[in-house]
CSV table of C-alpha atoms and ligand atoms in Angstrom, one decimal:
chain,number,residue,atom,x,y,z
A,247,MET,CA,-9.9,-24.5,12.9
A,248,SER,CA,-13.6,-24.0,12.8
A,249,GLY,CA,-15.4,-21.6,14.7
A,250,GLU,CA,-17.1,-24.1,16.7
A,251,GLY,CA,-13.5,-25.3,17.5
A,252,PHE,CA,-12.2,-22.1,18.2
A,253,SER,CA,-15.0,-21.8,20.5
A,254,ARG,CA,-14.4,-25.4,22.6
A,255,ALA,CA,-10.8,-24.2,22.3
A,256,MET,CA,-12.1,-20.9,24.7
A,257,GLY,CA,-14.0,-23.3,26.7
A,258,ALA,CA,-10.9,-25.1,27.4
A,259,VAL,CA,-8.9,-22.2,28.5
A,260,TYR,CA,-11.9,-21.3,30.5
A,261,GLU,CA,-12.3,-24.1,32.9
A,262,GLN,CA,-8.4,-24.8,33.1
A,263,CYS,CA,-8.1,-21.3,34.9
A,264,LEU,CA,-11.2,-21.4,37.0
A,265,PRO,CA,-9.5,-23.1,39.4
A,266,LEU,CA,-7.0,-20.6,40.4
A,267,ARG,CA,-7.7,-19.0,43.5
A,268,ASP,CA,-5.0,-16.9,44.2
A,269,GLY,CA,-4.9,-13.4,44.7
A,270,THR,CA,-7.6,-10.9,46.3
A,271,VAL,CA,-10.0,-8.4,45.5
A,272,ALA,CA,-9.2,-4.8,45.6
A,273,ASP,CA,-10.7,-3.1,48.8
A,274,TYR,CA,-8.2,-0.2,48.9
A,275,ILE,CA,-11.5,1.1,47.0
A,276,PRO,CA,-14.1,-0.1,49.8
A,277,GLU,CA,-17.0,-0.2,46.7
A,278,LEU,CA,-14.9,-2.9,44.6
A,279,ASP,CA,-14.8,-5.1,47.6
A,280,THR,CA,-18.3,-5.8,47.2
A,281,VAL,CA,-18.3,-7.9,44.2
A,282,ASP,CA,-18.4,-11.9,44.1
A,283,PRO,CA,-14.7,-13.1,43.9
A,284,GLU,CA,-15.7,-16.1,42.0
A,285,SER,CA,-17.2,-14.8,38.8
A,286,PHE,CA,-15.0,-15.2,35.6
A,287,GLY,CA,-15.4,-14.4,32.2
A,288,ILE,CA,-13.8,-14.4,28.9
A,289,ALA,CA,-14.6,-12.7,25.1
A,290,LEU,CA,-13.1,-12.9,22.5
A,291,ALA,CA,-15.0,-10.1,19.4
A,292,THR,CA,-13.3,-10.4,15.9
A,293,THR,CA,-12.5,-7.4,13.4
A,294,SER,CA,-15.1,-9.2,11.1
A,295,GLY,CA,-17.4,-8.2,14.0
A,296,GLN,CA,-18.2,-12.1,15.4
A,297,LEU,CA,-18.3,-12.5,19.7
A,298,LEU,CA,-17.6,-15.5,20.9
A,299,SER,CA,-17.7,-15.9,25.4
A,300,CYS,CA,-17.9,-17.8,27.9
A,301,GLY,CA,-18.5,-17.8,31.8
A,302,ASP,CA,-19.4,-14.8,32.7
A,303,ALA,CA,-19.1,-12.3,30.0
A,304,GLU,CA,-22.4,-10.2,30.7
A,305,HIS,CA,-21.0,-9.9,34.3
A,306,GLU,CA,-21.0,-5.5,35.1
A,307,PHE,CA,-17.6,-4.4,37.1
A,308,THR,CA,-15.8,-1.3,36.6
A,309,ILE,CA,-13.4,-0.7,34.0
A,310,GLN,CA,-11.0,1.4,36.1
A,311,SER,CA,-7.4,1.3,35.0
A,312,ILE,CA,-8.4,0.2,31.1
A,313,SER,CA,-9.9,3.7,30.9
A,314,LYS,CA,-6.3,4.8,30.7
A,315,ALA,CA,-5.4,3.7,27.5
A,316,PHE,CA,-8.9,4.2,26.0
A,317,ASN,CA,-8.3,8.2,27.5
A,318,PHE,CA,-4.9,8.3,25.9
A,319,CYS,CA,-6.4,7.1,22.6
A,320,ILE,CA,-8.8,10.3,23.0
A,321,ALA,CA,-6.2,12.9,23.8
A,322,LEU,CA,-3.8,12.2,20.8
A,323,GLU,CA,-7.0,13.3,19.1
A,324,LEU,CA,-8.1,16.2,20.5
A,325,LEU,CA,-4.8,17.9,21.4
A,326,GLY,CA,-2.2,16.1,18.7
A,327,ARG,CA,0.7,14.1,19.9
A,328,ASP,CA,3.1,16.3,20.1
A,329,GLU,CA,0.8,18.3,22.6
A,330,VAL,CA,0.2,15.3,24.5
A,331,LEU,CA,3.9,14.2,24.6
A,332,LYS,CA,4.9,17.7,26.3
A,333,HIS,CA,2.8,16.4,29.6
A,334,VAL,CA,3.6,12.5,29.3
A,335,GLY,CA,6.2,10.3,28.5
A,336,VAL,CA,5.8,6.5,27.0
A,337,GLU,CA,8.6,5.1,29.0
A,338,PRO,CA,7.9,2.4,31.2
A,339,SER,CA,8.3,3.2,34.7
A,340,GLY,CA,9.1,-0.4,36.5
A,341,ASP,CA,6.8,0.4,39.2
A,342,ALA,CA,3.7,-0.1,41.0
A,343,PHE,CA,0.9,1.8,39.2
A,344,ASN,CA,0.0,4.1,41.7
A,345,ALA,CA,3.3,4.8,43.0
A,346,ILE,CA,4.2,9.2,43.4
A,347,ILE,CA,7.1,8.7,40.9
A,348,PHE,CA,8.3,11.1,38.3
A,349,ASP,CA,10.9,10.5,35.1
A,350,PRO,CA,14.2,12.2,36.9
A,351,GLN,CA,15.1,13.7,33.2
A,352,THR,CA,11.9,15.3,32.0
A,353,SER,CA,10.2,15.8,35.3
A,354,LEU,CA,6.9,14.6,33.5
A,355,PRO,CA,4.7,11.4,34.4
A,356,PHE,CA,6.5,8.1,33.0
A,357,ASN,CA,3.5,7.4,30.7
A,358,PRO,CA,-0.3,7.5,30.8
A,359,MET,CA,-0.9,4.0,31.6
A,360,VAL,CA,0.1,4.7,35.6
A,361,ASN,CA,-1.7,7.0,37.6
A,362,ALA,CA,0.1,10.0,37.4
A,363,GLY,CA,0.4,9.8,33.9
A,364,ALA,CA,-3.4,9.5,33.9
A,365,ILE,CA,-4.1,11.8,35.8
A,366,THR,CA,-2.5,14.4,33.5
A,367,VAL,CA,-4.3,12.8,30.7
A,368,CYS,CA,-7.5,13.5,32.1
A,369,GLY,CA,-6.4,17.0,32.6
A,370,LEU,CA,-5.8,17.6,29.1
A,371,LEU,CA,-9.3,15.9,28.0
A,372,ARG,CA,-10.6,18.3,30.5
A,373,ARG,CA,-8.9,21.1,28.4
A,374,ALA,CA,-9.7,20.2,25.3
A,375,LEU,CA,-13.5,19.5,26.0
A,376,GLY,CA,-14.7,21.7,29.5
A,377,HIS,CA,-16.9,20.6,31.2
A,378,ASN,CA,-18.5,18.1,29.1
A,379,ALA,CA,-14.9,15.9,28.9
A,380,VAL,CA,-17.2,13.0,31.1
A,381,GLU,CA,-20.0,12.8,28.7
A,382,HIS,CA,-18.2,12.9,25.4
A,383,VAL,CA,-15.5,10.5,26.8
A,384,LEU,CA,-18.4,7.9,28.1
A,385,GLU,CA,-19.9,8.1,24.8
A,386,ARG,CA,-16.7,7.1,22.7
A,387,PHE,CA,-16.6,4.5,25.1
A,388,SER,CA,-20.0,3.1,24.6
A,389,ARG,CA,-19.4,3.6,20.7
A,390,ALA,CA,-16.4,1.3,21.1
A,391,ALA,CA,-18.5,-1.1,23.3
A,392,ALA,CA,-21.3,-1.1,20.7
A,393,ARG,CA,-23.8,0.0,23.3
A,394,PRO,CA,-24.7,2.4,25.5
A,395,LEU,CA,-21.7,2.7,29.0
A,396,ALA,CA,-23.0,3.9,32.5
A,397,ILE,CA,-20.8,5.4,35.3
A,398,SER,CA,-21.1,3.3,38.8
A,399,ASP,CA,-22.3,6.4,41.1
A,400,ALA,CA,-21.3,4.0,44.1
A,401,VAL,CA,-18.0,3.0,43.3
A,402,TYR,CA,-17.3,6.8,42.1
A,403,ARG,CA,-18.0,8.2,45.1
A,404,SER,CA,-16.3,5.2,47.1
A,405,GLU,CA,-13.0,6.3,45.1
A,406,SER,CA,-13.6,10.0,45.7
A,407,LEU,CA,-14.2,9.9,49.3
A,408,THR,CA,-11.3,7.4,49.6
A,409,GLY,CA,-8.5,8.3,46.9
A,410,HIS,CA,-6.2,10.4,49.1
A,411,ARG,CA,-3.4,9.1,46.9
A,412,ASN,CA,-4.4,10.0,44.0
A,413,ARG,CA,-5.2,13.4,45.2
A,414,ALA,CA,-1.3,13.6,46.5
A,415,LEU,CA,-0.1,12.9,42.9
A,416,GLY,CA,-3.0,15.7,41.2
A,417,HIS,CA,-1.4,18.1,43.5
A,418,MET,CA,2.2,17.0,42.5
A,419,LEU,CA,1.3,17.5,39.0
A,420,VAL,CA,0.2,20.8,39.6
A,421,SER,CA,3.8,21.3,41.8
A,422,VAL,CA,5.5,20.4,39.0
A,423,GLY,CA,4.0,22.2,36.5
A,424,VAL,CA,2.1,19.7,34.2
A,425,ALA,CA,-1.3,20.0,35.1
A,426,ASP,CA,-3.4,23.1,35.9
A,427,GLN,CA,-4.9,24.5,38.7
A,428,PRO,CA,-8.2,23.4,39.9
A,429,ILE,CA,-7.2,19.9,39.8
A,430,GLU,CA,-10.0,19.0,41.6
A,431,PRO,CA,-12.5,18.5,38.4
A,432,THR,CA,-9.4,16.9,36.8
A,433,LEU,CA,-9.6,14.1,39.8
A,434,GLU,CA,-12.7,14.0,39.5
A,435,LEU,CA,-12.8,12.9,35.7
A,436,TYR,CA,-10.2,10.2,36.5
A,437,PHE,CA,-12.5,9.0,38.9
A,438,GLN,CA,-15.5,8.5,36.8
A,439,LEU,CA,-13.9,7.2,34.2
A,440,CYS,CA,-12.8,4.7,36.4
A,441,SER,CA,-16.0,4.3,37.1
A,442,VAL,CA,-17.6,2.8,34.2
A,443,LEU,CA,-19.3,-0.2,34.3
A,444,VAL,CA,-18.3,-2.6,31.5
A,445,ASN,CA,-18.5,-6.6,30.8
A,446,ALA,CA,-16.0,-8.9,29.1
A,447,ASN,CA,-17.9,-9.2,26.1
A,448,ASP,CA,-17.8,-4.9,26.0
A,449,LEU,CA,-14.0,-4.8,26.7
A,450,ALA,CA,-13.5,-7.7,23.6
A,451,ARG,CA,-15.6,-5.3,21.5
A,452,MET,CA,-13.7,-2.0,22.8
A,453,GLY,CA,-10.6,-4.2,21.8
A,454,ALA,CA,-11.6,-5.5,18.7
A,455,THR,CA,-12.5,-1.5,17.8
A,456,LEU,CA,-8.7,-1.0,18.6
A,457,ALA,CA,-7.7,-4.0,16.9
A,458,ASN,CA,-9.8,-2.6,13.5
A,459,ILE,CA,-7.5,0.5,14.1
A,460,GLY,CA,-10.8,2.8,15.2
A,461,GLU,CA,-13.5,1.4,13.1
A,462,ASN,CA,-15.7,-0.5,15.6
A,463,PRO,CA,-16.5,-4.2,13.8
A,464,PHE,CA,-19.7,-4.5,15.0
A,465,THR,CA,-21.7,-1.1,14.1
A,466,GLY,CA,-19.5,-0.3,11.2
A,467,GLU,CA,-18.7,3.2,12.8
A,468,SER,CA,-15.7,5.1,12.9
A,469,VAL,CA,-15.0,5.6,16.9
A,470,PHE,CA,-10.9,6.3,17.0
A,471,ASP,CA,-8.5,8.2,14.8
A,472,LEU,CA,-6.1,5.4,13.1
A,473,THR,CA,-2.9,7.1,14.0
A,474,ALA,CA,-4.0,7.7,17.6
A,475,VAL,CA,-5.1,3.8,17.8
A,476,ARG,CA,-1.2,3.3,16.7
A,477,ASP,CA,0.2,5.2,19.2
A,478,THR,CA,-2.2,4.2,21.6
A,479,LEU,CA,-1.5,0.3,21.0
A,480,SER,CA,2.1,0.9,21.1
A,481,VAL,CA,2.2,2.1,24.7
A,482,MET,CA,-0.4,-0.3,25.7
A,483,PHE,CA,2.1,-2.9,24.5
A,484,THR,CA,5.2,-1.1,26.9
A,485,CYS,CA,3.5,0.0,29.9
A,486,GLY,CA,0.0,-1.6,29.7
A,487,MET,CA,0.4,-4.2,32.5
A,488,TYR,CA,2.7,-2.0,35.0
A,489,ASP,CA,5.6,-3.5,36.5
A,490,TYR,CA,4.6,-6.9,34.8
A,491,SER,CA,4.8,-5.5,31.1
A,492,GLY,CA,8.3,-6.5,30.6
A,493,ASN,CA,6.7,-10.2,31.6
A,494,TRP,CA,4.0,-10.2,29.7
A,495,ALA,CA,5.7,-9.0,26.7
A,496,LEU,CA,7.5,-11.9,26.6
A,497,ASP,CA,4.9,-14.5,27.7
A,498,VAL,CA,1.9,-12.9,26.0
A,499,GLY,CA,3.1,-11.0,23.4
A,500,VAL,CA,-0.3,-8.9,22.7
A,501,PRO,CA,-1.1,-4.9,23.6
A,502,ALA,CA,-3.4,-4.4,26.7
A,503,LYS,CA,-4.6,-3.0,29.5
A,504,SER,CA,-5.7,-3.9,33.1
A,505,GLY,CA,-7.3,-2.6,35.4
A,506,VAL,CA,-8.0,-3.4,39.4
A,507,GLY,CA,-11.8,-3.7,39.2
A,508,GLY,CA,-10.8,-7.3,37.5
A,509,GLY,CA,-11.0,-6.5,33.7
A,510,VAL,CA,-8.1,-7.3,31.1
A,511,VAL,CA,-8.6,-5.9,27.3
A,512,GLY,CA,-5.8,-7.4,24.9
A,513,ILE,CA,-5.8,-6.6,20.9
A,514,VAL,CA,-4.6,-8.9,18.5
A,515,ASN,CA,-3.8,-6.4,15.7
A,516,ARG,CA,-6.3,-6.2,13.0
A,517,GLN,CA,-7.6,-9.2,13.9
A,518,LEU,CA,-9.1,-9.8,17.9
A,519,GLY,CA,-10.2,-7.7,20.5
A,520,ILE,CA,-9.8,-10.3,23.7
A,521,GLY,CA,-11.2,-9.2,27.0
A,522,THR,CA,-11.0,-10.9,30.2
A,523,PHE,CA,-13.1,-10.4,33.9
A,524,SER,CA,-12.0,-12.1,37.5
A,525,PRO,CA,-11.5,-9.7,40.3
A,526,ARG,CA,-8.9,-11.3,42.4
A,527,LEU,CA,-5.2,-9.5,41.7
A,528,ASP,CA,-2.0,-10.8,41.8
A,529,ALA,CA,0.2,-8.1,43.9
A,530,LYS,CA,1.1,-5.9,40.7
A,531,GLY,CA,-2.9,-5.2,40.3
A,532,ASN,CA,-3.6,-7.5,37.7
A,533,SER,CA,-6.3,-10.5,37.5
A,534,VAL,CA,-4.9,-13.5,38.1
A,535,ARG,CA,-6.9,-15.3,36.3
A,536,GLY,CA,-7.1,-12.7,33.7
A,537,VAL,CA,-3.0,-13.4,33.3
A,538,ARG,CA,-3.4,-17.3,32.5
A,539,ALA,CA,-6.0,-17.1,30.1
A,540,PHE,CA,-4.5,-14.4,28.0
A,541,GLU,CA,-1.1,-16.5,28.4
A,542,CYS,CA,-3.4,-19.8,27.6
A,543,LEU,CA,-5.0,-18.0,24.5
A,544,SER,CA,-1.9,-16.9,23.4
A,545,GLY,CA,-0.4,-20.0,23.5
A,546,GLU,CA,-3.0,-22.0,22.1
A,547,PHE,CA,-3.8,-19.7,19.2
A,548,GLY,CA,-0.4,-18.2,18.3
A,549,LEU,CA,-1.3,-14.8,19.3
A,550,HIS,CA,1.9,-13.2,20.1
A,551,ALA,CA,3.1,-10.8,18.4
A,552,PHE,CA,6.6,-12.3,16.9
A,553,GLU,CA,5.3,-15.7,16.7
A,554,PHE,CA,7.5,-17.5,14.5
A,555,THR,CA,5.1,-19.4,12.7
A,556,ASN,CA,3.2,-16.0,12.6
A,557,PHE,CA,-0.1,-18.8,13.2
A,558,GLY,CA,-1.8,-15.5,15.0
A,559,SER,CA,-2.0,-13.4,11.8
A,560,GLN,CA,-4.2,-16.6,10.1
A,561,PHE,CA,-6.0,-17.4,12.5
A,562,VAL,CA,-9.1,-15.8,11.7
A,563,ARG,CA,-9.2,-16.5,7.9
A,564,ASP,CA,-8.6,-20.5,9.0
A,565,ILE,CA,-11.5,-20.2,11.6
A,566,GLY,CA,-13.7,-19.4,8.8
A,567,MET,CA,-14.8,-15.8,10.5
B,95,LIG,N1,-9.1,4.1,39.9
B,95,LIG,C1,-7.7,2.8,40.2
B,95,LIG,C2,-7.3,4.1,41.1
B,95,LIG,O1,-6.6,5.2,40.6
B,95,LIG,C3,-7.5,2.4,39.2
B,95,LIG,C4,-6.2,2.0,39.3
B,95,LIG,C5,-5.9,0.4,38.7
B,95,LIG,O2,-7.0,-0.2,38.1
B,95,LIG,N2,-5.1,0.1,38.6
B,95,LIG,O3,-6.3,3.3,42.0
């Protein structure tokens, strides 16, 4: 398939998903409800540094839970895998992202992709980076996106004011000995990192940086540690779409992470980063159009990790990129 043919096929997926109007925009963080529910963008970035996009691929929204995957990657690098895994597990929880539950066997949060585990990871980042944690992590996100990113102060303040459930989780983490006191700065770091503004193009480039084992294919810069990327992709594959992760693995078959801002990032190892944005969410908190777009793209281009024709591993070469 040619680059042009590929672009046309992506446009067809966009047209196919555009009429979907199921789901609702997240409003439990009041500021998220100000988004245009109709906006929809798709972007693909290859590990050879090409970007294709359609729709509202430059429309900014907050990264929300997608930050959890990158935070985990940075924590693995800074503290080492053994230390991180003393504080957070890697098992799918089978429960909602904001569930107040811990692994009954270990008393640890189930995994870093749900809120309990993500807040724990933010505690580790604060331990490693101190007061500079937010600047350091934001800079890493920016290097992965190949442009300077910023935090939405309005979304951050909105979540900080209303994040009672996450505060409850934070205090429980202290009580079970997983998080350090004081927990407030850790929670603020978590809220700030959820409030980073990105667009679908950024997600695609951030995904392509992971697909390219940590080196940004657009800048040639090394952003993430190689082994941390491998571990991050593994946990994204099993836990990234919350309690939809099993269905996702079956139907789409690529490591991915969603956020309640409406974004989804997916990675086709050594080939592609994919970013989608559409703010209406299903009952599990995943973007309705985003899930459908990934299903279509995966089917159309054979992106599933276990695609029997292995077409996916060929297609970048086939389109001459
Ligand atoms: N900031 C959001 C929260 O903690 C992130 C959740 C999400 O994107 N699933 O509730």
